[in-house]
PDB file of C-alpha atoms in Angstrom:
ATOM      1  CA  MET B  96      -7.578 -23.218  -3.348  1.00  0.00           C
ATOM      2  CA  ASN B  97      -7.404 -21.975  -7.326  1.00  0.00           C
ATOM      3  CA  LEU B  98      -8.238 -18.211  -6.425  1.00  0.00           C
ATOM      4  CA  LYS B  99      -8.082 -15.192  -8.882  1.00  0.00           C
ATOM      5  CA  ILE B 100      -8.394 -11.866  -7.141  1.00  0.00           C
ATOM      6  CA  GLY B 101      -8.840  -8.643  -9.204  1.00  0.00           C
ATOM      7  CA  VAL B 102      -9.511  -4.897  -7.938  1.00  0.00           C
ATOM      8  CA  GLY B 103     -11.194  -2.043 -10.254  1.00  0.00           C
ATOM      9  CA  VAL B 104     -11.730   2.178 -10.125  1.00  0.00           C
ATOM     10  CA  GLN B 105     -14.982   2.862  -9.801  1.00  0.00           C
ATOM     11  CA  GLU B 106     -17.445   5.907 -11.182  1.00  0.00           C
ATOM     12  CA  ASN B 107     -19.432   5.802  -8.196  1.00  0.00           C
ATOM     13  CA  SER B 108     -18.795   5.020  -4.634  1.00  0.00           C
ATOM     14  CA  ASP B 109     -21.362   2.491  -4.411  1.00  0.00           C
ATOM     15  CA  LYS B 110     -21.593   0.451  -7.440  1.00  0.00           C
ATOM     16  CA  LYS B 111     -19.170  -1.811  -8.514  1.00  0.00           C
ATOM     17  CA  ALA B 112     -16.491  -1.448 -11.108  1.00  0.00           C
ATOM     18  CA  THR B 113     -17.214  -2.341 -15.156  1.00  0.00           C
ATOM     19  CA  LYS B 114     -13.871  -3.129 -15.825  1.00  0.00           C
ATOM     20  CA  ILE B 115     -11.348  -5.657 -12.902  1.00  0.00           C
ATOM     21  CA  THR B 116      -7.628  -6.278 -13.748  1.00  0.00           C
ATOM     22  CA  GLN B 117      -5.619  -9.650 -12.238  1.00  0.00           C
ATOM     23  CA  LEU B 118      -3.265  -8.521  -9.901  1.00  0.00           C
ATOM     24  CA  ARG B 119      -0.451 -11.278  -9.032  1.00  0.00           C
ATOM     25  CA  VAL B 120      -1.441 -11.519  -5.172  1.00  0.00           C
ATOM     26  CA  THR B 121       0.281 -13.831  -3.137  1.00  0.00           C
ATOM     27  CA  GLU B 122      -1.624 -13.578   0.061  1.00  0.00           C
ATOM     28  CA  SER B 123      -5.484 -12.633   0.776  1.00  0.00           C
ATOM     29  CA  ASP B 124      -7.406 -12.298   3.869  1.00  0.00           C
ATOM     30  CA  LEU B 125     -10.131 -10.409   2.310  1.00  0.00           C
ATOM     31  CA  LYS B 126     -13.386 -10.656   4.956  1.00  0.00           C
ATOM     32  CA  PRO B 127     -16.569  -9.187   5.843  1.00  0.00           C
ATOM     33  CA  LEU B 128     -16.380  -6.617   9.617  1.00  0.00           C
ATOM     34  CA  ARG B 129     -19.836  -8.284  10.823  1.00  0.00           C
ATOM     35  CA  ASN B 130     -21.540  -5.987  14.256  1.00  0.00           C
ATOM     36  CA  ILE B 131     -23.796  -8.639  15.735  1.00  0.00           C
ATOM     37  CA  VAL B 132     -25.676  -6.874  18.165  1.00  0.00           C
ATOM     38  CA  ASP B 133     -27.074  -9.164  21.385  1.00  0.00           C
ATOM     39  CA  SER B 134     -30.762  -8.634  23.044  1.00  0.00           C
ATOM     40  CA  ASP B 135     -30.059  -7.605  26.933  1.00  0.00           C
ATOM     41  CA  GLU B 136     -33.425  -8.300  27.825  1.00  0.00           C
ATOM     42  CA  PHE B 137     -34.578  -9.965  30.760  1.00  0.00           C
ATOM     43  CA  ASN B 138     -36.443 -12.921  29.233  1.00  0.00           C
ATOM     44  CA  GLY B 139     -37.365 -15.123  32.143  1.00  0.00           C
ATOM     45  CA  SER B 140     -34.054 -17.316  31.271  1.00  0.00           C
ATOM     46  CA  PRO B 141     -30.613 -17.198  32.449  1.00  0.00           C
ATOM     47  CA  TRP B 142     -29.760 -18.176  28.412  1.00  0.00           C
ATOM     48  CA  LYS B 143     -28.765 -15.049  25.871  1.00  0.00           C
ATOM     49  CA  GLY B 144     -31.800 -13.843  23.861  1.00  0.00           C
ATOM     50  CA  ASP B 145     -32.007 -13.259  19.958  1.00  0.00           C
ATOM     51  CA  SER B 146     -29.909 -11.248  18.163  1.00  0.00           C
ATOM     52  CA  PHE B 147     -29.618  -9.221  14.597  1.00  0.00           C
ATOM     53  CA  LEU B 148     -26.952  -7.829  12.171  1.00  0.00           C
ATOM     54  CA  ALA B 149     -26.151  -4.163  12.901  1.00  0.00           C
ATOM     55  CA  SER B 150     -23.324  -3.927  10.388  1.00  0.00           C
ATOM     56  CA  GLU B 151     -21.352  -5.276   7.936  1.00  0.00           C
ATOM     57  CA  SER B 152     -18.670  -3.587   5.697  1.00  0.00           C
ATOM     58  CA  ALA B 153     -15.471  -4.885   3.454  1.00  0.00           C
ATOM     59  CA  SER B 154     -11.808  -5.545   5.376  1.00  0.00           C
ATOM     60  CA  GLY B 155      -9.124  -7.949   5.621  1.00  0.00           C
ATOM     61  CA  SER B 156      -5.967  -7.379   3.303  1.00  0.00           C
ATOM     62  CA  ILE B 157      -4.074  -8.412   0.136  1.00  0.00           C
ATOM     63  CA  THR B 158      -0.706  -8.776  -0.915  1.00  0.00           C
ATOM     64  CA  CYS B 159       0.848  -8.779  -4.099  1.00  0.00           C
ATOM     65  CA  HIS B 160       4.072  -8.271  -6.301  1.00  0.00           C
ATOM     66  CA  LEU B 161       4.171  -5.344  -7.880  1.00  0.00           C
ATOM     67  CA  THR B 162       4.730  -3.952 -11.431  1.00  0.00           C
ATOM     68  CA  VAL B 163       4.677  -0.698 -13.017  1.00  0.00           C
ATOM     69  CA  GLU B 164       0.984  -1.123 -13.789  1.00  0.00           C
ATOM     70  CA  THR B 165      -0.151  -2.172 -10.244  1.00  0.00           C
ATOM     71  CA  LEU B 166       1.117   0.678  -8.812  1.00  0.00           C
ATOM     72  CA  LYS B 167      -0.740   3.204 -11.405  1.00  0.00           C
ATOM     73  CA  LEU B 168      -3.425   1.284 -10.884  1.00  0.00           C
ATOM     74  CA  LEU B 169      -3.683   1.746  -6.976  1.00  0.00           C
ATOM     75  CA  LEU B 170      -1.870   4.855  -6.120  1.00  0.00           C
ATOM     76  CA  PRO B 171      -5.227   6.344  -5.928  1.00  0.00           C
ATOM     77  CA  GLY B 172      -6.770   4.324  -3.275  1.00  0.00           C
ATOM     78  CA  PHE B 173      -4.750   5.571  -0.815  1.00  0.00           C
ATOM     79  CA  GLY B 174      -5.045   9.081  -2.258  1.00  0.00           C
ATOM     80  CA  PHE B 175      -1.601   9.973  -4.521  1.00  0.00           C
ATOM     81  CA  ASP B 176      -3.155  11.213  -7.848  1.00  0.00           C
ATOM     82  CA  VAL B 177      -0.931  10.186 -10.640  1.00  0.00           C
ATOM     83  CA  THR B 178      -0.658  12.917 -13.434  1.00  0.00           C
ATOM     84  CA  GLU B 179       1.044  12.979 -16.863  1.00  0.00           C
ATOM     85  CA  VAL B 180       4.673  14.268 -17.326  1.00  0.00           C
ATOM     86  CA  SER B 181       5.090  16.948 -19.770  1.00  0.00           C
ATOM     87  CA  LEU B 182       7.810  18.484 -21.675  1.00  0.00           C
ATOM     88  CA  PRO B 183      10.164  20.292 -21.018  1.00  0.00           C
ATOM     89  CA  ASP B 184      10.248  18.124 -17.914  1.00  0.00           C
ATOM     90  CA  THR B 185       9.506  20.579 -14.278  1.00  0.00           C
ATOM     91  CA  THR B 186       9.274  17.954 -11.598  1.00  0.00           C
ATOM     92  CA  GLY B 187      12.531  18.566 -10.253  1.00  0.00           C
ATOM     93  CA  ILE B 188      13.504  14.289 -10.775  1.00  0.00           C
ATOM     94  CA  SER B 189      16.623  14.125 -12.397  1.00  0.00           C
ATOM     95  CA  GLU B 190      17.833  10.451 -13.176  1.00  0.00           C
ATOM     96  CA  PRO B 191      20.588   9.999 -16.130  1.00  0.00           C
ATOM     97  CA  LYS B 192      18.722   7.656 -18.598  1.00  0.00           C
ATOM     98  CA  VAL B 193      15.233   7.659 -17.349  1.00  0.00           C
ATOM     99  CA  THR B 194      12.188   9.314 -18.879  1.00  0.00           C
ATOM    100  CA  LEU B 195       9.936  10.223 -16.842  1.00  0.00           C
ATOM    101  CA  THR B 196       6.179   9.685 -17.547  1.00  0.00           C
ATOM    102  CA  ASN B 197       4.016   9.492 -14.531  1.00  0.00           C
ATOM    103  CA  LEU B 198       4.305  11.198 -10.866  1.00  0.00           C
ATOM    104  CA  GLY B 199       2.158  10.046  -8.229  1.00  0.00           C
ATOM    105  CA  LYS B 200       1.919  12.700  -5.351  1.00  0.00           C
ATOM    106  CA  TYR B 201      -0.283  12.983  -2.632  1.00  0.00           C
ATOM    107  CA  THR B 202      -3.642  14.827  -3.056  1.00  0.00           C
ATOM    108  CA  ALA B 203      -3.550  18.289  -2.491  1.00  0.00           C
ATOM    109  CA  SER B 204      -6.717  18.017  -0.800  1.00  0.00           C
ATOM    110  CA  GLY B 205      -5.803  15.424   1.568  1.00  0.00           C
ATOM    111  CA  LYS B 206      -9.284  13.530   0.456  1.00  0.00           C
ATOM    112  CA  ILE B 207      -8.846  10.412  -0.813  1.00  0.00           C
ATOM    113  CA  GLU B 208     -11.473  10.478  -3.903  1.00  0.00           C
ATOM    114  CA  LYS B 209     -11.316   6.966  -5.575  1.00  0.00           C
ATOM    115  CA  PHE B 210     -12.795   3.932  -4.362  1.00  0.00           C
ATOM    116  CA  PHE B 211     -12.586   0.181  -5.515  1.00  0.00           C
ATOM    117  CA  THR B 212     -13.810  -3.124  -6.404  1.00  0.00           C
ATOM    118  CA  ILE B 213     -12.107  -6.140  -5.588  1.00  0.00           C
ATOM    119  CA  VAL B 214     -13.419  -9.304  -6.590  1.00  0.00           C
ATOM    120  CA  GLU B 215     -11.902 -12.533  -4.799  1.00  0.00           C
ATOM    121  CA  GLN B 216     -12.906 -15.780  -6.977  1.00  0.00           C
ATOM    122  CA  ASN B 217     -13.187 -19.599  -6.209  1.00  0.00           C
ATOM    123  CA  LEU B 218     -12.881 -21.177  -9.347  1.00  0.00           C
ATOM    124  CA  GLU B 219     -12.884 -24.409  -7.654  1.00  0.00           C
ATOM    125  CA  ASP B 220     -16.212 -23.519  -6.319  1.00  0.00           C
ATOM    126  CA  GLN B 221     -17.513 -21.031  -9.069  1.00  0.00           C
ATOM    127  CA  GLU B 222     -18.047 -18.724  -6.499  1.00  0.00           C
ATOM    128  CA  GLU B 223     -16.894 -15.180  -5.614  1.00  0.00           C
ATOM    129  CA  ARG B 224     -17.203 -12.668  -2.857  1.00  0.00           C
ATOM    130  CA  VAL B 225     -17.388  -9.046  -3.879  1.00  0.00           C
ATOM    131  CA  LEU B 226     -16.035  -6.014  -1.874  1.00  0.00           C
ATOM    132  CA  ILE B 227     -17.566  -2.463  -2.789  1.00  0.00           C
ATOM    133  CA  GLY B 228     -16.560   1.065  -1.991  1.00  0.00           C
ATOM    134  CA  CYS B 229     -12.913   0.066  -1.376  1.00  0.00           C
ATOM    135  CA  GLN B 230      -9.703   2.320  -0.139  1.00  0.00           C
ATOM    136  CA  PHE B 231      -6.596   1.406   1.091  1.00  0.00           C
ATOM    137  CA  GLY B 232      -5.998   1.960   4.820  1.00  0.00           C
ATOM    138  CA  ASN B 233      -2.363   1.163   5.589  1.00  0.00           C
ATOM    139  CA  VAL B 234      -0.669   0.533   2.776  1.00  0.00           C
ATOM    140  CA  THR B 235       3.275  -1.503   2.705  1.00  0.00           C
ATOM    141  CA  ILE B 236       5.667  -1.616   0.127  1.00  0.00           C
ATOM    142  CA  GLU B 237       8.869  -4.023   0.337  1.00  0.00           C
ATOM    143  CA  ALA B 238      12.172  -4.656  -0.610  1.00  0.00           C
ATOM    144  CA  SER B 239      14.107  -7.620   0.565  1.00  0.00           C
ATOM    145  CA  GLN B 240      16.968  -9.522  -0.505  1.00  0.00           C
ATOM    146  CA  GLY B 241      15.552 -12.921  -1.779  1.00  0.00           C
ATOM    147  CA  ALA B 242      12.286 -11.989  -2.901  1.00  0.00           C
ATOM    148  CA  TYR B 243       9.848 -10.260  -5.137  1.00  0.00           C
ATOM    149  CA  VAL B 244       9.001  -6.363  -4.234  1.00  0.00           C
ATOM    150  CA  THR B 245       5.891  -6.833  -3.012  1.00  0.00           C
ATOM    151  CA  MET B 246       3.169  -4.222  -1.512  1.00  0.00           C
ATOM    152  CA  THR B 247       0.601  -5.178   1.127  1.00  0.00           C
ATOM    153  CA  LEU B 248      -2.990  -2.709   1.018  1.00  0.00           C
ATOM    154  CA  GLU B 249      -5.393  -3.166   4.282  1.00  0.00           C
ATOM    155  CA  VAL B 250      -8.629  -3.373   2.764  1.00  0.00           C
ATOM    156  CA  ILE B 251     -11.555  -0.880   4.286  1.00  0.00           C
ATOM    157  CA  GLY B 252     -15.018  -0.577   2.253  1.00  0.00           C
ATOM    158  CA  PHE B 253     -18.862  -0.104   2.397  1.00  0.00           C
ATOM    159  CA  SER B 254     -19.903  -3.353   1.308  1.00  0.00           C
ATOM    160  CA  TYR B 255     -19.727  -7.280   1.332  1.00  0.00           C
ATOM    161  CA  GLY B 256     -20.840  -9.627  -0.974  1.00  0.00           C
ATOM    162  CA  TYR B 257     -21.478 -13.468  -2.055  1.00  0.00           C
ATOM    163  CA  LYS B 258     -22.572 -15.014  -5.332  1.00  0.00           C
ATOM    164  CA  GLN B 259     -22.278 -18.099  -6.997  1.00  0.00           C
ATOM    165  CA  ASP B 260     -24.650 -17.615 -10.416  1.00  0.00           C
ATOM    166  CA  SER B 261     -21.977 -15.760 -13.130  1.00  0.00           C
ATOM    167  CA  LEU B 262     -18.265 -14.793 -12.002  1.00  0.00           C
ATOM    168  CA  SER B 263     -17.311 -11.589 -12.999  1.00  0.00           C
ATOM    169  CA  GLU B 264     -15.250 -10.904 -15.968  1.00  0.00           C
ATOM    170  CA  VAL B 265     -11.770 -10.619 -14.834  1.00  0.00           C
ATOM    171  CA  GLU B 266      -8.556  -9.254 -17.125  1.00  0.00           C
ATOM    172  CA  LEU B 267      -5.443  -9.742 -17.020  1.00  0.00           C
ATOM    173  CA  LEU B 268      -2.960  -7.458 -15.880  1.00  0.00           C
ATOM    174  CA  GLU B 269      -0.832  -5.213 -19.080  1.00  0.00           C
ATOM    175  CA  ASP B 270       2.538  -6.211 -17.707  1.00  0.00           C
ATOM    176  CA  TYR B 271       1.560  -9.508 -15.525  1.00  0.00           C
ATOM    177  CA  SER B 272       4.546 -10.724 -16.247  1.00  0.00           C
ATOM    178  CA  ASN B 273       7.583  -7.782 -15.659  1.00  0.00           C
ATOM    179  CA  ARG B 274       7.034  -8.132 -11.493  1.00  0.00           C
ATOM    180  CA  LEU B 275      10.423  -6.466  -9.683  1.00  0.00           C
ATOM    181  CA  THR B 276      12.387  -8.653  -7.721  1.00  0.00           C
ATOM    182  CA  CYS B 277      15.257  -7.720  -5.158  1.00  0.00           C
ATOM    183  CA  VAL B 278      17.783  -7.967  -7.803  1.00  0.00           C
ATOM    184  CA  ASP B 279      15.813  -5.036  -9.757  1.00  0.00           C
ATOM    185  CA  ALA B 280      15.690  -2.834  -6.970  1.00  0.00           C
ATOM    186  CA  THR B 281      18.624  -0.519  -5.633  1.00  0.00           C
ATOM    187  CA  PHE B 282      18.719   1.651  -2.109  1.00  0.00           C
ATOM    188  CA  HIS B 283      20.136   5.212  -1.836  1.00  0.00           C
ATOM    189  CA  MET B 284      20.091   7.958   1.128  1.00  0.00           C
ATOM    190  CA  SER B 285      23.184   9.999   0.509  1.00  0.00           C
ATOM    191  CA  LYS B 286      24.880   7.753  -1.463  1.00  0.00           C
ATOM    192  CA  ASP B 287      24.387   3.827  -2.632  1.00  0.00           C
ATOM    193  CA  LEU B 288      23.609   1.881   0.378  1.00  0.00           C
ATOM    194  CA  SER B 289      22.207  -1.221  -2.155  1.00  0.00           C
ATOM    195  CA  ALA B 290      25.094  -3.746  -0.973  1.00  0.00           C
ATOM    196  CA  ASN B 291      24.593  -2.666   2.738  1.00  0.00           C
ATOM    197  CA  THR B 292      20.887  -2.722   2.617  1.00  0.00           C
ATOM    198  CA  GLN B 293      18.647  -6.323   3.211  1.00  0.00           C
ATOM    199  CA  SER B 294      15.343  -5.187   3.204  1.00  0.00           C
ATOM    200  CA  ILE B 295      13.471  -1.777   2.960  1.00  0.00           C
ATOM    201  CA  ASN B 296       9.835  -1.388   4.405  1.00  0.00           C
ATOM    202  CA  VAL B 297       7.887   1.894   3.625  1.00  0.00           C
ATOM    203  CA  SER B 298       4.260   1.913   4.818  1.00  0.00           C
ATOM    204  CA  ILE B 299       1.725   4.550   4.773  1.00  0.00           C
ATOM    205  CA  ASN B 300      -0.627   4.249   7.043  1.00  0.00           C
ATOM    206  CA  GLN B 301      -4.153   6.353   6.617  1.00  0.00           C
ATOM    207  CA  ASN B 302      -6.114   5.656  10.129  1.00  0.00           C
ATOM    208  CA  LEU B 303      -9.228   5.359   7.972  1.00  0.00           C
ATOM    209  CA  GLU B 304     -12.633   3.857   9.448  1.00  0.00           C
ATOM    210  CA  ALA B 305     -16.126   3.407   7.910  1.00  0.00           C
ATOM    211  CA  LYS B 306     -19.087   5.043   9.267  1.00  0.00           C
ATOM    212  CA  PHE B 307     -22.657   3.204   9.752  1.00  0.00           C
ATOM    213  CA  GLY B 308     -25.875   5.163   9.474  1.00  0.00           C
ATOM    214  CA  LEU B 309     -29.579   4.516  10.014  1.00  0.00           C
ATOM    215  CA  GLY B 310     -31.517   2.114   7.708  1.00  0.00           C
ATOM    216  CA  SER B 311     -28.742  -0.349   5.732  1.00  0.00           C
ATOM    217  CA  THR B 312     -26.274  -2.572   7.083  1.00  0.00           C
ATOM    218  CA  LYS B 313     -23.666  -0.860   5.009  1.00  0.00           C
ATOM    219  CA  ALA B 314     -21.010   1.655   5.443  1.00  0.00           C
ATOM    220  CA  THR B 315     -22.372   4.223   4.449  1.00  0.00           C
ATOM    221  CA  ARG B 316     -18.706   6.927   4.883  1.00  0.00           C
ATOM    222  CA  ILE B 317     -15.402   6.339   5.188  1.00  0.00           C
ATOM    223  CA  THR B 318     -13.453   8.716   7.230  1.00  0.00           C
ATOM    224  CA  ARG B 319      -9.641   9.439   8.669  1.00  0.00           C
ATOM    225  CA  ASN B 320      -9.408   9.143  12.620  1.00  0.00           C
ATOM    226  CA  GLY B 321      -6.073  11.012  12.995  1.00  0.00           C
ATOM    227  CA  LYS B 322      -3.327  12.238  10.955  1.00  0.00           C
ATOM    228  CA  ILE B 323      -1.717  10.128   8.276  1.00  0.00           C
ATOM    229  CA  GLU B 324       1.366   8.132   9.247  1.00  0.00           C
ATOM    230  CA  ALA B 325       4.662   6.913   7.056  1.00  0.00           C
ATOM    231  CA  LYS B 326       7.809   5.216   8.295  1.00  0.00           C
ATOM    232  CA  CYS B 327      10.399   3.706   6.455  1.00  0.00           C
ATOM    233  CA  SER B 328      12.337   0.443   8.193  1.00  0.00           C
ATOM    234  CA  LEU B 329      15.679  -0.470   7.339  1.00  0.00           C
ATOM    235  CA  THR B 330      17.754  -3.583   7.600  1.00  0.00           C
ATOM    236  CA  PHE B 331      21.666  -3.968   7.068  1.00  0.00           C
ATOM    237  CA  ASN B 332      23.172  -7.065   6.065  1.00  0.00           C
ATOM    238  CA  ALA B 333      26.043  -6.481   8.567  1.00  0.00           C
ATOM    239  CA  TYR B 334      26.733  -3.740  11.857  1.00  0.00           C
ATOM    240  CA  ASP B 335      28.524  -0.708   9.999  1.00  0.00           C
ATOM    241  CA  LYS B 336      29.612   1.775  12.459  1.00  0.00           C
ATOM    242  CA  ALA B 337      29.726   4.791  10.049  1.00  0.00           C
ATOM    243  CA  LEU B 338      25.728   4.002   9.526  1.00  0.00           C
ATOM    244  CA  TYR B 339      25.328   3.534  13.040  1.00  0.00           C
ATOM    245  CA  LYS B 340      26.984   7.088  14.155  1.00  0.00           C
ATOM    246  CA  LYS B 341      25.715   9.330  11.524  1.00  0.00           C
ATOM    247  CA  ALA B 342      21.829   7.346  11.937  1.00  0.00           C
ATOM    248  CA  TYR B 343      22.441   8.430  15.759  1.00  0.00           C
ATOM    249  CA  ASP B 344      24.019  11.833  15.848  1.00  0.00           C
ATOM    250  CA  ASN B 345      20.713  12.669  13.315  1.00  0.00           C
ATOM    251  CA  LEU B 346      18.536  10.738  16.149  1.00  0.00           C
ATOM    252  CA  LEU B 347      19.835  13.229  18.305  1.00  0.00           C
ATOM    253  CA  SER B 348      19.944  16.830  16.277  1.00  0.00           C
ATOM    254  CA  GLY B 349      17.162  15.974  14.423  1.00  0.00           C
ATOM    255  CA  GLU B 350      18.461  16.314  11.087  1.00  0.00           C
ATOM    256  CA  THR B 351      16.813  14.827   7.979  1.00  0.00           C
ATOM    257  CA  ALA B 352      17.273  13.221   5.051  1.00  0.00           C
ATOM    258  CA  GLU B 353      16.640  12.047   1.665  1.00  0.00           C
ATOM    259  CA  ALA B 354      16.194   8.969   0.193  1.00  0.00           C
ATOM    260  CA  VAL B 355      15.162   6.923  -3.180  1.00  0.00           C
ATOM    261  CA  ILE B 356      14.282   3.290  -4.088  1.00  0.00           C
ATOM    262  CA  LYS B 357      15.082   2.847  -7.611  1.00  0.00           C
ATOM    263  CA  MET B 358      13.932   0.037  -9.573  1.00  0.00           C
ATOM    264  CA  LYS B 359      13.886  -0.958 -13.278  1.00  0.00           C
ATOM    265  CA  THR B 360      12.060  -3.984 -14.925  1.00  0.00           C
ATOM    266  CA  LYS B 361      13.511  -6.420 -17.407  1.00  0.00           C
ATOM    267  CA  ASP B 362      11.429  -4.329 -20.134  1.00  0.00           C
ATOM    268  CA  LYS B 363      12.918  -1.157 -19.445  1.00  0.00           C
ATOM    269  CA  LYS B 364      10.355   0.359 -17.110  1.00  0.00           C
ATOM    270  CA  TYR B 365      11.292   2.102 -14.194  1.00  0.00           C
ATOM    271  CA  ILE B 366       9.520   2.854 -10.859  1.00  0.00           C
ATOM    272  CA  GLY B 367      11.045   5.391  -8.488  1.00  0.00           C
ATOM    273  CA  ILE B 368       9.802   5.730  -4.596  1.00  0.00           C
ATOM    274  CA  TYR B 369      11.279   9.326  -3.581  1.00  0.00           C
ATOM    275  CA  LEU B 370      11.376  10.130   0.186  1.00  0.00           C
ATOM    276  CA  HIS B 371      11.356  13.775   0.450  1.00  0.00           C
ATOM    277  CA  LYS B 372      12.442  13.680   4.218  1.00  0.00           C
ATOM    278  CA  LEU B 373      13.227  11.134   6.722  1.00  0.00           C
ATOM    279  CA  GLY B 374      13.729  12.029  10.242  1.00  0.00           C
ATOM    280  CA  THR B 375      15.655   8.960  12.664  1.00  0.00           C
ATOM    281  CA  THR B 376      13.515   7.637  15.327  1.00  0.00           C
ATOM    282  CA  ASN B 377      15.488   4.770  16.423  1.00  0.00           C
ATOM    283  CA  VAL B 378      19.179   3.031  15.324  1.00  0.00           C
ATOM    284  CA  GLU B 379      20.426  -0.139  17.069  1.00  0.00           C
ATOM    285  CA  MET B 380      23.131  -2.444  16.789  1.00  0.00           C
ATOM    286  CA  THR B 381      21.533  -6.010  16.983  1.00  0.00           C
ATOM    287  CA  ASP B 382      21.801  -9.640  16.457  1.00  0.00           C
ATOM    288  CA  LYS B 383      24.542  -9.489  19.305  1.00  0.00           C
ATOM    289  CA  LYS B 384      25.308 -13.046  19.533  1.00  0.00           C
ATOM    290  CA  GLY B 385      26.368 -13.817  15.751  1.00  0.00           C
ATOM    291  CA  GLY B 386      28.233 -11.403  13.527  1.00  0.00           C
ATOM    292  CA  GLY B 387      26.604  -8.006  14.490  1.00  0.00           C
ATOM    293  CA  GLY B 388      24.089  -6.513  12.452  1.00  0.00           C
ATOM    294  CA  LEU B 389      21.593  -2.907  11.727  1.00  0.00           C
ATOM    295  CA  SER B 390      18.012  -1.544  11.645  1.00  0.00           C
ATOM    296  CA  GLN B 391      17.062   2.073  11.591  1.00  0.00           C
ATOM    297  CA  GLU B 392      13.652   3.540  11.740  1.00  0.00           C
ATOM    298  CA  LEU B 393      12.616   6.686  10.177  1.00  0.00           C
ATOM    299  CA  ASP B 394       9.589   8.895   9.991  1.00  0.00           C
ATOM    300  CA  ILE B 395       8.482   9.979   6.680  1.00  0.00           C
ATOM    301  CA  GLN B 396       7.657  13.125   7.041  1.00  0.00           C
ATOM    302  CA  TYR B 397       5.142  15.955   4.745  1.00  0.00           C
ATOM    303  CA  ASP B 398       8.104  18.041   2.844  1.00  0.00           C
ATOM    304  CA  GLN B 399       6.405  22.164   2.198  1.00  0.00           C
ATOM    305  CA  SER B 400       9.022  22.564  -0.686  1.00  0.00           C
ATOM    306  CA  LYS B 401       7.645  19.575  -2.327  1.00  0.00           C
ATOM    307  CA  LYS B 402       4.044  19.214  -1.371  1.00  0.00           C
ATOM    308  CA  THR B 403       4.429  16.071  -0.791  1.00  0.00           C
ATOM    309  CA  PRO B 404       5.930  13.487   1.504  1.00  0.00           C
ATOM    310  CA  ILE B 405       6.428  10.800  -1.335  1.00  0.00           C
ATOM    311  CA  THR B 406       6.731  11.127  -4.740  1.00  0.00           C
ATOM    312  CA  PHE B 407       6.087   8.151  -7.216  1.00  0.00           C
ATOM    313  CA  ALA B 408       7.506   8.210 -10.225  1.00  0.00           C
ATOM    314  CA  ILE B 409       6.940   6.300 -13.481  1.00  0.00           C
ATOM    315  CA  GLY B 410       9.592   6.241 -16.493  1.00  0.00           C
ATOM    316  CA  THR B 411      11.423   4.382 -19.138  1.00  0.00           C
ATOM    317  CA  VAL B 412      14.917   3.209 -19.056  1.00  0.00           C
ATOM    318  CA  GLN B 413      16.437   4.683 -22.203  1.00  0.00           C
TER     319      GLN B 413
END
């Protein structure tokens, strides 16, 4: 199908965004989440009686290529405040030949303040689905050998609608052509492990759920039903005894590590994903019938000194 998908930041939680920006979406599973309630009356028949629509909210997921502007646009949707870096730089993040311009740190209150509109247009049939009041409950960023760097967003929102009379105006993303690939990404944990790493997966689960009230089928609130959980999954391209031993020792001792994913675009823009405090939860030898492989699972923990578990750094390469 000929689809176009855009996202915009709303000024109010229940009002459609006025500016919609097209993302480089590769997969879309946007859909309504409905609760149909059946009558359980004794109706003098063995057949089920009537039913009604009790609630309908926005749900599903999208996966898109990661660009600098995509990250800046979407960070507030999963709780990260984006601020400008002033000079002199006091961020504590030092990268040779990189000038930082923006930082994304988790909001101090723990509350996601921003709501988004998502528009999915079917251009062949001149129709669109509009999801309003959306936040992102589960976010995954993945860099894998032989692939584009992607971001997957699990959507939870107040309402889901359909229209066909006139389509929303969707603007092109500013850096639409400057998507990131596996060639642009490196991984560092105590040392540069890029040559050893086949894939990195960073996931943040906000544990969000929609709440409903009387008088409407739409959701009225989005709340958190548990602690925020963040994980980092590493897959290495071959078995490495030293990496296994280090991860195994950390698992037993509880010692934590720091890591960073560094990405540079062809137009000399920089994204750094700083994982400040990683605790190993599992390490395994894999592919035992073949040449041998290695995987490691880590919890991303809240760093009291940094006041955030993850810092997203954006800048320019000198």
